[in-house]
Short mmCIF file of C-alpha atoms in Angstrom, two decimals:
data_model
loop_
_atom_site.label_atom_id
_atom_site.label_comp_id
_atom_site.label_asym_id
_atom_site.label_seq_id
_atom_site.Cartn_x
_atom_site.Cartn_y
_atom_site.Cartn_z
CA LYS B 1 69.38 139.46 105.01
CA ALA B 2 70.74 142.10 107.23
CA ASP B 3 71.68 139.90 110.19
CA PHE B 4 75.38 140.56 109.69
CA MET B 5 74.91 144.26 110.50
CA ALA B 6 74.33 143.31 114.11
CA THR B 7 78.03 142.60 114.43
CA LEU B 8 79.17 146.09 113.34
CA LYS B 9 80.27 148.41 116.23
CA PRO B 10 78.96 151.95 116.46
CA ALA B 11 81.37 154.82 116.43
CA PRO B 12 82.57 156.22 119.78
CA LEU B 13 80.31 159.04 120.80
CA ALA B 14 83.33 161.34 121.17
CA ALA B 15 84.18 160.82 117.49
CA VAL B 16 80.76 161.66 116.16
CA SER B 17 80.31 165.20 114.84
CA ALA B 18 77.85 167.03 112.68
CA ASP B 19 80.26 166.74 109.69
CA GLY B 20 81.16 163.11 110.07
CA ILE B 21 83.31 160.79 112.25
CA ARG B 22 86.62 162.32 113.52
CA MET B 23 89.56 159.94 113.78
CA HIS B 24 93.05 160.60 115.20
CA LYS B 25 95.49 157.76 114.74
CA LEU B 26 99.01 157.60 116.21
CA VAL B 27 101.72 156.38 113.91
CA ASN B 28 103.80 153.95 116.00
CA ASN B 29 107.42 154.75 115.83
CA VAL B 30 108.54 153.00 118.98
CA GLU B 31 111.77 150.93 118.39
CA PHE B 32 112.65 147.81 120.24
CA LEU B 33 116.42 147.66 121.04
CA ILE B 34 118.78 144.97 122.41
CA ASN B 35 121.93 145.79 124.22
CA ASN B 36 121.70 149.48 123.31
CA SER B 37 124.72 151.53 124.34
CA ASP B 38 123.78 154.86 122.86
CA PRO B 39 122.00 157.58 124.92
CA PHE B 40 118.20 157.44 124.66
CA THR B 41 116.49 160.46 123.02
CA ALA B 42 112.72 160.77 123.21
CA ALA B 43 111.01 161.07 119.83
CA THR B 44 107.68 162.65 119.01
CA MET B 45 104.89 160.30 118.09
CA ASP B 46 102.97 162.03 115.31
CA GLY B 47 99.32 161.41 114.59
CA LYS B 48 97.02 161.50 111.56
CA LYS B 49 93.84 163.38 111.78
CA VAL B 50 91.03 162.55 109.32
CA ILE B 51 87.30 163.05 109.24
CA ILE B 52 84.99 160.62 107.38
CA PRO B 53 82.09 162.68 106.17
CA TRP B 54 78.50 161.45 106.45
CA ASP B 55 76.83 160.04 103.35
CA LYS B 56 73.15 161.06 102.86
CA LEU B 57 70.76 158.13 102.35
CA ASP B 58 67.30 158.80 100.91
CA THR B 59 64.35 157.10 99.30
CA THR B 60 62.31 158.65 96.51
CA PRO B 61 58.88 160.14 97.53
CA THR B 62 55.61 158.54 96.79
CA LYS B 63 52.31 160.46 96.28
CA VAL B 64 49.03 159.33 97.75
CA ASP B 65 45.91 161.47 96.89
CA ASP B 66 42.63 162.00 98.54
CA ALA B 67 40.65 159.90 96.05
CA GLU B 68 42.89 156.79 96.81
CA ILE B 69 42.39 157.26 100.54
CA ARG B 70 38.64 157.46 100.18
CA SER B 71 38.29 154.65 97.67
CA LEU B 72 40.62 151.91 98.59
CA PRO B 73 39.68 149.30 101.20
CA PHE B 74 43.04 149.56 103.05
CA ASP B 75 45.15 152.39 104.39
CA LYS B 76 47.37 153.10 101.44
CA ARG B 77 49.41 155.73 103.35
CA ALA B 78 50.37 153.13 105.96
CA ALA B 79 51.16 150.55 103.22
CA VAL B 80 53.35 152.98 101.43
CA ARG B 81 55.23 153.79 104.63
CA VAL B 82 55.89 150.10 104.99
CA LYS B 83 57.26 149.87 101.44
CA HIS B 84 59.56 152.83 102.15
CA THR B 85 60.94 151.27 105.25
CA GLU B 86 61.56 148.01 103.37
CA SER B 87 63.33 149.92 100.54
CA TYR B 88 65.39 151.85 103.06
CA LYS B 89 66.52 148.77 105.03
CA LEU B 90 67.46 147.00 101.66
CA GLY B 91 69.30 149.98 100.39
CA SER B 92 71.16 150.47 103.76
CA ARG B 93 72.14 146.80 103.83
CA ASN B 94 73.58 147.11 100.22
CA TYR B 95 75.31 150.22 101.04
CA VAL B 96 77.03 148.73 104.16
CA MET B 97 78.19 145.74 102.28
CA GLN B 98 79.64 147.87 99.60
CA LYS B 99 81.47 150.02 102.12
CA LEU B 100 82.95 146.79 103.70
CA ALA B 101 84.25 145.49 100.42
CA PRO B 102 87.88 146.40 99.37
CA ALA B 103 88.14 148.76 96.44
CA ALA B 104 90.94 146.52 95.04
CA HIS B 105 93.47 144.04 96.10
CA SER B 106 96.33 145.22 98.39
CA ALA B 107 98.47 143.63 101.15
CA LYS B 108 95.96 144.95 103.85
CA THR B 109 92.76 144.44 101.84
CA PRO B 110 93.19 141.11 100.06
CA VAL B 111 90.90 140.20 97.14
CA LEU B 112 91.38 136.60 96.26
CA ARG B 113 89.93 134.86 93.21
CA THR B 114 88.29 131.47 93.32
CA THR B 115 89.98 128.53 91.54
CA GLY B 116 87.61 125.74 91.43
CA ASP B 117 85.97 123.94 88.49
CA ASP B 118 83.91 125.94 85.95
CA ASP B 119 80.29 125.85 87.07
CA GLY B 120 79.10 126.02 83.44
CA SER B 121 78.87 129.69 83.17
CA GLY B 122 82.56 130.54 83.05
CA ARG B 123 82.73 131.10 86.80
CA ARG B 124 85.10 129.18 88.95
CA ARG B 125 83.62 127.71 92.07
CA LEU B 126 84.83 128.50 95.62
CA THR B 127 86.64 125.61 97.12
CA TYR B 128 87.80 124.52 100.55
CA ALA B 129 91.43 125.13 99.33
CA ASP B 130 90.51 128.73 98.37
CA LEU B 131 89.13 129.32 101.87
CA ILE B 132 92.24 127.91 103.49
CA LYS B 133 94.38 130.21 101.34
CA PHE B 134 92.22 133.25 102.27
CA TYR B 135 92.35 132.12 105.98
CA ALA B 136 96.09 132.14 105.91
CA VAL B 137 96.12 135.71 104.41
CA VAL B 138 93.78 136.96 107.00
CA GLY B 139 95.93 135.46 109.60
CA THR B 140 98.78 137.84 108.66
CA LEU B 141 96.71 141.00 109.25
CA ASN B 142 97.18 140.99 113.09
CA LEU B 143 93.42 140.93 113.85
CA ASP B 144 93.79 139.98 117.40
CA ASN B 145 90.18 139.20 118.42
CA ALA B 146 89.23 136.09 116.53
CA ASN B 147 85.71 136.43 117.69
CA GLU B 148 85.29 139.36 115.39
CA TRP B 149 86.28 137.64 112.12
CA PHE B 150 83.19 137.57 109.91
CA MET B 151 82.47 136.69 106.18
CA VAL B 152 79.27 137.28 104.29
CA LEU B 153 78.96 134.65 101.54
CA CYS B 154 77.17 135.40 98.30
CA ALA B 155 74.60 132.75 97.24
CA GLU B 156 76.95 131.16 94.70
CA HIS B 157 79.73 130.72 97.24
CA SER B 158 77.25 129.20 99.82
CA GLN B 159 76.24 126.61 97.28
CA ASP B 160 79.93 125.97 96.26
CA LEU B 161 80.99 125.26 99.89
CA ILE B 162 78.03 122.86 100.45
CA LEU B 163 78.92 120.96 97.16
CA ASP B 164 82.66 120.95 98.05
CA ARG B 165 81.89 119.69 101.62
CA ALA B 166 79.63 117.00 100.46
CA SER B 167 82.30 115.66 98.00
CA THR B 168 85.28 115.74 100.41
CA THR B 169 86.29 114.69 103.85
CA ASN B 170 86.47 118.27 105.08
CA ASN B 171 83.06 117.89 106.92
CA ARG B 172 84.45 119.05 110.35
CA ASP B 173 85.84 122.35 109.19
CA ILE B 174 82.77 123.94 107.58
CA VAL B 175 80.09 123.99 110.24
CA ILE B 176 76.54 123.71 108.94
CA ASP B 177 73.31 123.69 111.00
CA THR B 178 71.77 120.55 109.98
CA LYS B 179 68.22 121.73 110.92
CA THR B 180 68.39 124.96 108.83
CA GLY B 181 71.15 124.42 106.24
CA LYS B 182 72.84 127.61 107.32
CA LEU B 183 76.53 127.84 107.10
CA ILE B 184 77.79 128.90 110.56
CA ARG B 185 81.57 128.87 110.68
CA PHE B 186 84.84 128.12 108.92
CA TYR B 187 87.41 127.72 111.71
CA LYS B 188 87.51 131.15 113.28
CA ILE B 189 85.50 132.85 110.75
CA GLN B 190 81.81 133.22 111.37
CA LEU B 191 79.66 132.99 108.30
CA PHE B 192 76.65 134.84 107.10
CA GLU B 193 74.77 134.40 103.87
CA ASN B 194 73.17 136.97 101.54
CA ASN B 195 71.57 137.20 98.18
CA TYR B 196 72.94 140.67 97.59
CA ASN B 197 76.68 141.01 97.20
CA PRO B 198 79.27 143.44 95.86
CA LYS B 199 80.55 142.86 92.32
CA TYR B 200 84.09 143.02 90.90
CA ALA B 201 85.15 143.80 87.39
CA THR B 202 87.64 141.42 85.58
CA ASP B 203 90.56 143.75 86.65
CA GLY B 204 89.69 143.07 90.35
CA THR B 205 88.26 146.55 91.12
CA LEU B 206 85.01 147.05 92.99
CA LYS B 207 82.04 148.12 90.90
CA ALA B 208 79.94 150.94 92.29
CA ILE B 209 76.39 150.40 93.47
CA GLY B 210 74.06 150.65 90.50
CA ALA B 211 76.83 150.42 87.93
CA ALA B 212 75.69 148.52 84.79
CA ALA B 213 76.54 144.92 85.01
CA VAL B 214 78.38 143.09 82.26
CA GLY B 215 78.79 139.31 81.87
CA THR B 216 82.41 139.20 83.08
CA ASP B 217 81.53 140.77 86.44
CA LYS B 218 82.08 138.43 89.37
CA ASN B 219 79.92 138.26 92.55
CA ALA B 220 81.93 138.40 95.71
CA SER B 221 81.74 137.23 99.37
CA ILE B 222 83.30 139.62 101.84
CA PHE B 223 85.37 139.38 104.93
CA TYR B 224 85.42 142.16 107.67
CA TYR B 225 86.88 142.63 111.22
CA GLY B 226 84.04 143.61 113.58
CA GLU B 227 86.21 145.72 115.78
CA ASN B 228 87.12 147.95 112.87
#
């Protein structure tokens, strides 16, 4: 599913260049004073310039020869183009989710581990309490527009929340569409679901796309702020 991508904002046109996206961020050095008696001196507010270069996304080519075009009872060239489009959409979705995921835990990019019961494979389930803890951490990040709080749940975490909701009285806080079974919202966080998800190594670092998986890797749900 790539429905979550509709929530992502495009870059301002003025920031788009042939080399990438140009950003200039002012570093806020404004002080708030009470009963100041010293003369005021204007300070310079410096900025940080950066350019985020474009990544090049490709699909591998497919060959269709004349014999196939003549002998097959369908238009193979058209069918191949459809397959290329499907592969590009899937690859783009995976790429975007990887870019949204934090490289590792930090104060501004929290990566929290689940603490629930073992599901039988050595993985700890995601619980309501885990979400409350994460919700509290997100609340410290000064993300002002709560309409732009989004989370993409991996398949395992979707199942965990349904199980946790069914076995507790927390049935008003995790909103589920009773007709489709889709998880919609957890308080201010709007929920999406996906079968693809980023993976983290045991040390809590994000694994690269296509990196060889090992048994101790953990699937992750990701939170992001739409305005960013």
